[in-house]
Structures are given as C-alpha cells and as structure tokens.
Amino acid sequence: MKKYLIVSGCSWGDPNFISAEHPDMDTSWKMWPEIVSEKLDMQLINLCKSGQGQEYIYSTILDTVQEIPASEIGLVIPAWTTAPRRDYQPSGFSNKRQIWTADQFDWRGCIEYWIDKSIRHYYSFQCIMEFYRIPYKQIQMISLYTGYMWEQFKRKGIDVGCNETKLHPDNYTWAQNYKKLCREQVLNSPYFNKINNTGHFLNWGDGDKVFDADVIQGTGTIERISKLDAHPNGRGQQQIAEFIYDRLG
C-alpha cells in the first residue's frame, strides 16, 4: 500500500482552482501537490482550497492526520499562505463534511498580530509532527506579509502592480518601513529560533527573504497565468513542484 502525502494550502495548490480574472480559461493542469505525489509514488490527499488561511491549513491537516495511522503517512506538507486571512466555519456546517470559508483580511487586529498568529501555527504544527514522528516539510507558499502591503496601496488608489520603483518617494519610504517592521516582527518572535531550520522548513529565515515566497522563484520568477492573474500556470506548477521535490532529501 502506498503511503499518504497530505498537503494543505490555498489557491496555489487547489485542484479545483478557477481563475477569477479569466473564468473561461481551462485551468485543469496538474497542481504541484499532484506532481510531487507522483514523483514520490505516494497517494495524495490534497486539502488545498482557494482563499483559505493558516487556521484552515493547520486544522485540516490535524483533522486528517488523526484519522490515519502514523505508519501510513509518508509526508505532510503545509503550504502556508499570507498572514491577514481569517478562516472560520459558518453556522450549520456538517460534522461529516466540515465547510470552511475565509475573509481575505481579519479586520480585527494588525499585521504584527497576524504574523505572530501565523508563527504560532507553524511551531505548533512542527511540535505535533515531531511528537508523533510523522515526516513533514513546511513551506511559505505565498509571502507572509507583502501582499497586504500592496492591498493597502490599492485601497489608496495607487496602482503600481508589485513594482516598488514606481512608487512616489513617500509611499516608497512607507513600503520600506512596513517591510522592515514585518521582518523584525518575525525575527523577534520567541519561536523564531525554535522553528526547525535543518531542512524541515524549506524557506525559513532566508536572509532578507525571511518568510518571503520569492525564494521559491530563485533569481527569476515562476511562470504566471497573466499580468492580471499572478497565480502559477501549468509550467509554474511544475516549477514549484521541482523546487519542493529537490529539497525533500
């Protein structure tokens, strides 16, 4: 019997992903969890769901792991997403099929709180996997905090894509201070040095790219759907899978 590869994350791994910007596009390409499972010759349980946040990722993995004997689990991968999202289960959900939904921003709190909450999930996940001796890897699939910065610019009516060089000097200074604040929030976390950095968290504490998903992309960029939709296309999914698989040893 093949062992299980259990993955949870957001839209970047969702097997049912549909592009909001291009709803008529055929997006039935293989997602990275499926590609990795084939490379590992494991049976895939893909829990990734568009729009969800850290609580969903953490909870769905725990709920799944406790139903499967540890000896049958080959690998668990949480593909963590951006910090500000808020997950919840609406009233009336079925106990047999727990329905989750999410808000893109938890309007209660601030970026420092959202970062702290995310890191607690990461460390707690690590402790549980190591306690039960379940093989695991963690990865920051989407930048923990910079996406929120661009959303703040959008709310101000500032359309610069993701290119800071187009910012007005005042906004550029704000962006740099914002990223410095967020980075220091990560570095000053009491859990920062407790997170296992010996290959279990694939892009943890990578210099100036602390918690920055750009480390996945190396010196270039993964291939995206379009300028309007920054999700990875079929080739981009292959690139992500290769990045992860090459670091599983």
CSV table of C-alpha atoms in Angstrom, one decimal:
chain,number,residue,atom,x,y,z
A,1,MET,CA,0.0,0.0,0.0
A,2,LYS,CA,1.3,3.4,-0.9
A,3,LYS,CA,1.9,5.9,1.9
A,4,TYR,CA,0.0,9.1,2.0
A,5,LEU,CA,1.2,12.6,1.0
A,6,ILE,CA,-1.0,15.0,2.9
A,7,VAL,CA,-1.0,18.6,1.7
A,8,SER,CA,-3.0,21.7,2.6
A,9,GLY,CA,-2.7,25.2,1.4
A,10,CYS,CA,-4.6,27.9,-0.6
A,11,SER,CA,-5.3,28.5,-4.3
A,12,TRP,CA,-1.7,27.8,-5.4
A,13,GLY,CA,-2.4,24.1,-4.8
A,14,ASP,CA,-6.1,23.9,-5.2
A,15,PRO,CA,-7.1,21.1,-7.6
A,16,ASN,CA,-10.3,22.9,-8.3
A,17,PHE,CA,-8.7,26.3,-8.9
A,18,ILE,CA,-10.6,28.7,-11.3
A,19,SER,CA,-9.1,32.0,-12.3
A,20,ALA,CA,-11.2,34.9,-11.2
A,21,GLU,CA,-9.7,37.1,-13.8
A,22,HIS,CA,-10.1,34.5,-16.6
A,23,PRO,CA,-13.1,32.4,-15.7
A,24,ASP,CA,-13.3,30.8,-19.1
A,25,MET,CA,-9.7,29.6,-19.0
A,26,ASP,CA,-9.0,25.9,-18.8
A,27,THR,CA,-7.1,25.6,-15.5
A,28,SER,CA,-7.2,21.8,-15.3
A,29,TRP,CA,-3.4,21.5,-15.3
A,30,LYS,CA,-1.7,19.4,-12.7
A,31,MET,CA,-1.1,21.3,-9.4
A,32,TRP,CA,2.2,20.9,-7.5
A,33,PRO,CA,0.8,18.5,-4.9
A,34,GLU,CA,-0.2,16.0,-7.6
A,35,ILE,CA,3.2,16.4,-9.3
A,36,VAL,CA,5.1,15.8,-6.1
A,37,SER,CA,3.0,12.8,-5.1
A,38,GLU,CA,3.7,11.2,-8.5
A,39,LYS,CA,7.5,11.8,-8.0
A,40,LEU,CA,7.3,10.3,-4.5
A,41,ASP,CA,5.0,7.5,-5.6
A,42,MET,CA,2.6,8.4,-2.8
A,43,GLN,CA,-1.2,8.5,-2.5
A,44,LEU,CA,-2.2,12.2,-2.4
A,45,ILE,CA,-4.7,13.8,0.0
A,46,ASN,CA,-4.9,17.4,-1.3
A,47,LEU,CA,-6.7,19.7,1.1
A,48,CYS,CA,-5.7,23.0,-0.6
A,49,LYS,CA,-8.6,25.4,-1.1
A,50,SER,CA,-8.6,28.9,-2.7
A,51,GLY,CA,-8.7,31.9,-0.4
A,52,GLN,CA,-8.0,30.0,2.9
A,53,GLY,CA,-5.5,31.0,5.5
A,54,GLN,CA,-3.3,29.5,8.2
A,55,GLU,CA,-6.0,28.2,10.5
A,56,TYR,CA,-7.7,26.2,7.7
A,57,ILE,CA,-4.3,24.8,6.6
A,58,TYR,CA,-3.4,23.8,10.2
A,59,SER,CA,-6.8,22.5,11.1
A,60,THR,CA,-7.5,20.4,8.0
A,61,ILE,CA,-4.1,18.7,8.3
A,62,LEU,CA,-4.6,17.9,12.0
A,63,ASP,CA,-8.2,16.6,11.3
A,64,THR,CA,-6.8,14.3,8.6
A,65,VAL,CA,-3.7,13.1,10.4
A,66,GLN,CA,-5.6,12.0,13.4
A,67,GLU,CA,-7.8,9.7,11.2
A,68,ILE,CA,-4.8,7.9,9.6
A,69,PRO,CA,-2.2,5.7,11.4
A,70,ALA,CA,1.1,7.5,11.5
A,71,SER,CA,2.8,4.5,9.9
A,72,GLU,CA,0.7,5.0,6.8
A,73,ILE,CA,1.7,8.7,6.4
A,74,GLY,CA,4.8,9.3,4.2
A,75,LEU,CA,4.9,13.0,4.3
A,76,VAL,CA,2.9,16.1,5.4
A,77,ILE,CA,3.3,19.5,3.8
A,78,PRO,CA,1.5,22.7,4.9
A,79,ALA,CA,1.9,25.3,2.2
A,80,TRP,CA,1.4,28.4,4.4
A,81,THR,CA,-0.2,31.5,2.9
A,82,THR,CA,-0.5,35.2,3.7
A,83,ALA,CA,-1.0,36.2,7.3
A,84,PRO,CA,-4.0,38.5,7.3
A,85,ARG,CA,-6.6,35.9,6.2
A,86,ARG,CA,-9.3,34.8,8.7
A,87,ASP,CA,-10.7,31.3,8.5
A,88,TYR,CA,-14.0,30.2,10.0
A,89,GLN,CA,-16.7,27.6,9.8
A,90,PRO,CA,-20.1,29.1,9.4
A,91,SER,CA,-23.0,28.0,11.5
A,92,GLY,CA,-24.8,24.9,10.3
A,93,PHE,CA,-21.8,23.1,8.8
A,94,SER,CA,-22.0,19.4,8.5
A,95,ASN,CA,-19.9,17.4,11.0
A,96,LYS,CA,-19.1,14.8,8.3
A,97,ARG,CA,-18.0,17.4,5.7
A,98,GLN,CA,-16.8,20.5,7.5
A,99,ILE,CA,-17.2,23.5,5.4
A,100,TRP,CA,-14.6,26.3,5.7
A,101,THR,CA,-14.7,29.8,4.3
A,102,ALA,CA,-12.4,32.8,4.8
A,103,ASP,CA,-12.1,36.6,4.7
A,104,GLN,CA,-9.1,37.9,2.9
A,105,PHE,CA,-8.5,40.2,5.9
A,106,ASP,CA,-9.2,39.8,9.5
A,107,TRP,CA,-10.3,43.4,10.3
A,108,ARG,CA,-9.7,42.7,14.0
A,109,GLY,CA,-6.0,43.0,14.7
A,110,CYS,CA,-3.0,44.3,12.9
A,111,ILE,CA,-0.1,42.9,10.8
A,112,GLU,CA,2.0,42.3,13.9
A,113,TYR,CA,-0.7,40.2,15.4
A,114,TRP,CA,-1.4,38.3,12.2
A,115,ILE,CA,2.3,37.5,11.9
A,116,ASP,CA,2.5,36.2,15.5
A,117,LYS,CA,-0.6,34.1,15.0
A,118,SER,CA,0.9,32.5,11.9
A,119,ILE,CA,4.2,31.6,13.6
A,120,ARG,CA,2.3,30.0,16.5
A,121,HIS,CA,0.6,27.8,13.9
A,122,TYR,CA,4.0,26.9,12.3
A,123,TYR,CA,5.6,26.0,15.6
A,124,SER,CA,2.6,24.1,16.9
A,125,PHE,CA,2.4,22.1,13.7
A,126,GLN,CA,6.1,21.3,14.0
A,127,CYS,CA,5.7,20.1,17.6
A,128,ILE,CA,2.8,17.8,16.8
A,129,MET,CA,4.5,16.2,13.8
A,130,GLU,CA,7.7,15.6,15.7
A,131,PHE,CA,5.8,14.2,18.7
A,132,TYR,CA,4.1,11.6,16.6
A,133,ARG,CA,7.2,11.1,14.4
A,134,ILE,CA,5.4,11.9,11.2
A,135,PRO,CA,7.6,13.0,8.3
A,136,TYR,CA,7.0,16.7,7.4
A,137,LYS,CA,8.2,19.7,5.5
A,138,GLN,CA,6.8,23.2,5.8
A,139,ILE,CA,6.9,25.9,3.1
A,140,GLN,CA,5.8,29.5,2.9
A,141,MET,CA,4.0,29.3,-0.5
A,142,ILE,CA,2.8,32.9,-0.5
A,143,SER,CA,4.6,35.9,1.1
A,144,LEU,CA,3.5,36.2,4.7
A,145,TYR,CA,3.0,40.0,4.6
A,146,THR,CA,4.0,41.9,1.5
A,147,GLY,CA,0.7,41.0,-0.3
A,148,TYR,CA,-1.1,43.0,2.4
A,149,MET,CA,1.1,46.0,1.7
A,150,TRP,CA,0.0,46.0,-2.0
A,151,GLU,CA,-3.6,45.8,-0.9
A,152,GLN,CA,-3.2,48.9,1.2
A,153,PHE,CA,-1.9,50.7,-1.9
A,154,LYS,CA,-4.9,49.5,-3.9
A,155,ARG,CA,-7.2,50.9,-1.2
A,156,LYS,CA,-5.5,54.2,-1.6
A,157,GLY,CA,-6.0,54.1,-5.3
A,158,ILE,CA,-2.3,53.6,-6.0
A,159,ASP,CA,-1.9,51.1,-8.9
A,160,VAL,CA,1.8,50.0,-9.1
A,161,GLY,CA,1.4,46.3,-9.5
A,162,CYS,CA,4.2,44.8,-7.5
A,163,ASN,CA,6.9,47.2,-8.6
A,164,GLU,CA,8.1,49.5,-5.8
A,165,THR,CA,10.2,51.5,-8.2
A,166,LYS,CA,7.0,53.1,-9.5
A,167,LEU,CA,6.0,54.4,-6.1
A,168,HIS,CA,6.1,58.0,-5.0
A,169,PRO,CA,9.0,58.6,-2.7
A,170,ASP,CA,6.7,59.0,0.3
A,171,ASN,CA,5.0,55.7,-0.4
A,172,TYR,CA,8.3,54.0,-1.2
A,173,THR,CA,9.6,55.0,2.2
A,174,TRP,CA,6.3,53.7,3.8
A,175,ALA,CA,6.7,50.4,2.0
A,176,GLN,CA,10.3,50.0,3.1
A,177,ASN,CA,9.4,50.8,6.7
A,178,TYR,CA,6.5,48.4,6.5
A,179,LYS,CA,8.7,45.5,5.4
A,180,LYS,CA,11.3,46.3,8.0
A,181,LEU,CA,8.6,46.3,10.7
A,182,CYS,CA,7.2,42.9,9.5
A,183,ARG,CA,10.7,41.4,9.1
A,184,GLU,CA,11.6,42.4,12.7
A,185,GLN,CA,8.3,41.0,14.0
A,186,VAL,CA,9.3,37.6,12.6
A,187,LEU,CA,12.9,37.8,13.8
A,188,ASN,CA,11.9,38.9,17.3
A,189,SER,CA,9.3,36.1,17.7
A,190,PRO,CA,10.1,33.8,20.7
A,191,TYR,CA,9.5,30.9,18.3
A,192,PHE,CA,11.9,32.1,15.5
A,193,ASN,CA,14.9,30.1,16.6
A,194,LYS,CA,12.7,27.1,17.7
A,195,ILE,CA,11.4,26.5,14.2
A,196,ASN,CA,13.4,23.7,12.8
A,197,ASN,CA,15.7,25.0,10.1
A,198,THR,CA,17.5,21.8,9.3
A,199,GLY,CA,15.6,21.1,6.1
A,200,HIS,CA,12.1,20.9,7.6
A,201,PHE,CA,11.0,24.4,6.7
A,202,LEU,CA,12.1,24.8,3.1
A,203,ASN,CA,12.3,28.7,3.0
A,204,TRP,CA,12.6,29.7,6.7
A,205,GLY,CA,14.8,32.6,7.7
A,206,ASP,CA,16.5,33.0,4.3
A,207,GLY,CA,18.4,36.3,4.9
A,208,ASP,CA,16.4,39.3,3.7
A,209,LYS,CA,13.8,36.9,2.3
A,210,VAL,CA,12.6,35.8,5.7
A,211,PHE,CA,9.1,34.4,5.1
A,212,ASP,CA,9.2,35.6,1.5
A,213,ALA,CA,7.8,33.2,-1.1
A,214,ASP,CA,10.1,34.8,-3.6
A,215,VAL,CA,12.8,32.3,-2.5
A,216,ILE,CA,10.7,29.7,-4.4
A,217,GLN,CA,11.3,31.6,-7.6
A,218,GLY,CA,15.0,31.8,-7.3
A,219,THR,CA,16.6,34.6,-9.3
A,220,GLY,CA,13.8,34.7,-11.8
A,221,THR,CA,10.0,34.3,-11.5
A,222,ILE,CA,7.8,31.3,-11.8
A,223,GLU,CA,5.5,31.4,-14.8
A,224,ARG,CA,2.1,33.0,-14.1
A,225,ILE,CA,-1.3,32.9,-15.8
A,226,SER,CA,-1.2,36.6,-16.9
A,227,LYS,CA,-0.4,40.1,-15.8
A,228,LEU,CA,-3.9,40.2,-14.3
A,229,ASP,CA,-3.7,36.8,-12.6
A,230,ALA,CA,-0.4,36.1,-10.7
A,231,HIS,CA,-1.3,32.5,-9.9
A,232,PRO,CA,1.1,30.0,-11.4
A,233,ASN,CA,0.1,28.4,-14.7
A,234,GLY,CA,0.8,24.8,-15.6
A,235,ARG,CA,4.5,25.4,-16.1
A,236,GLY,CA,4.6,27.4,-12.9
A,237,GLN,CA,3.1,24.5,-11.0
A,238,GLN,CA,5.9,22.3,-12.4
A,239,GLN,CA,8.5,24.8,-11.2
A,240,ILE,CA,7.1,24.8,-7.7
A,241,ALA,CA,6.9,21.0,-7.6
A,242,GLU,CA,10.6,20.8,-8.7
A,243,PHE,CA,11.6,23.3,-6.1
A,244,ILE,CA,9.9,21.3,-3.3
A,245,TYR,CA,10.9,17.9,-4.6
A,246,ASP,CA,14.6,18.8,-4.9
A,247,ARG,CA,14.7,19.9,-1.2
A,248,LEU,CA,13.0,16.8,0.3
A,249,GLY,CA,16.2,14.9,0.8
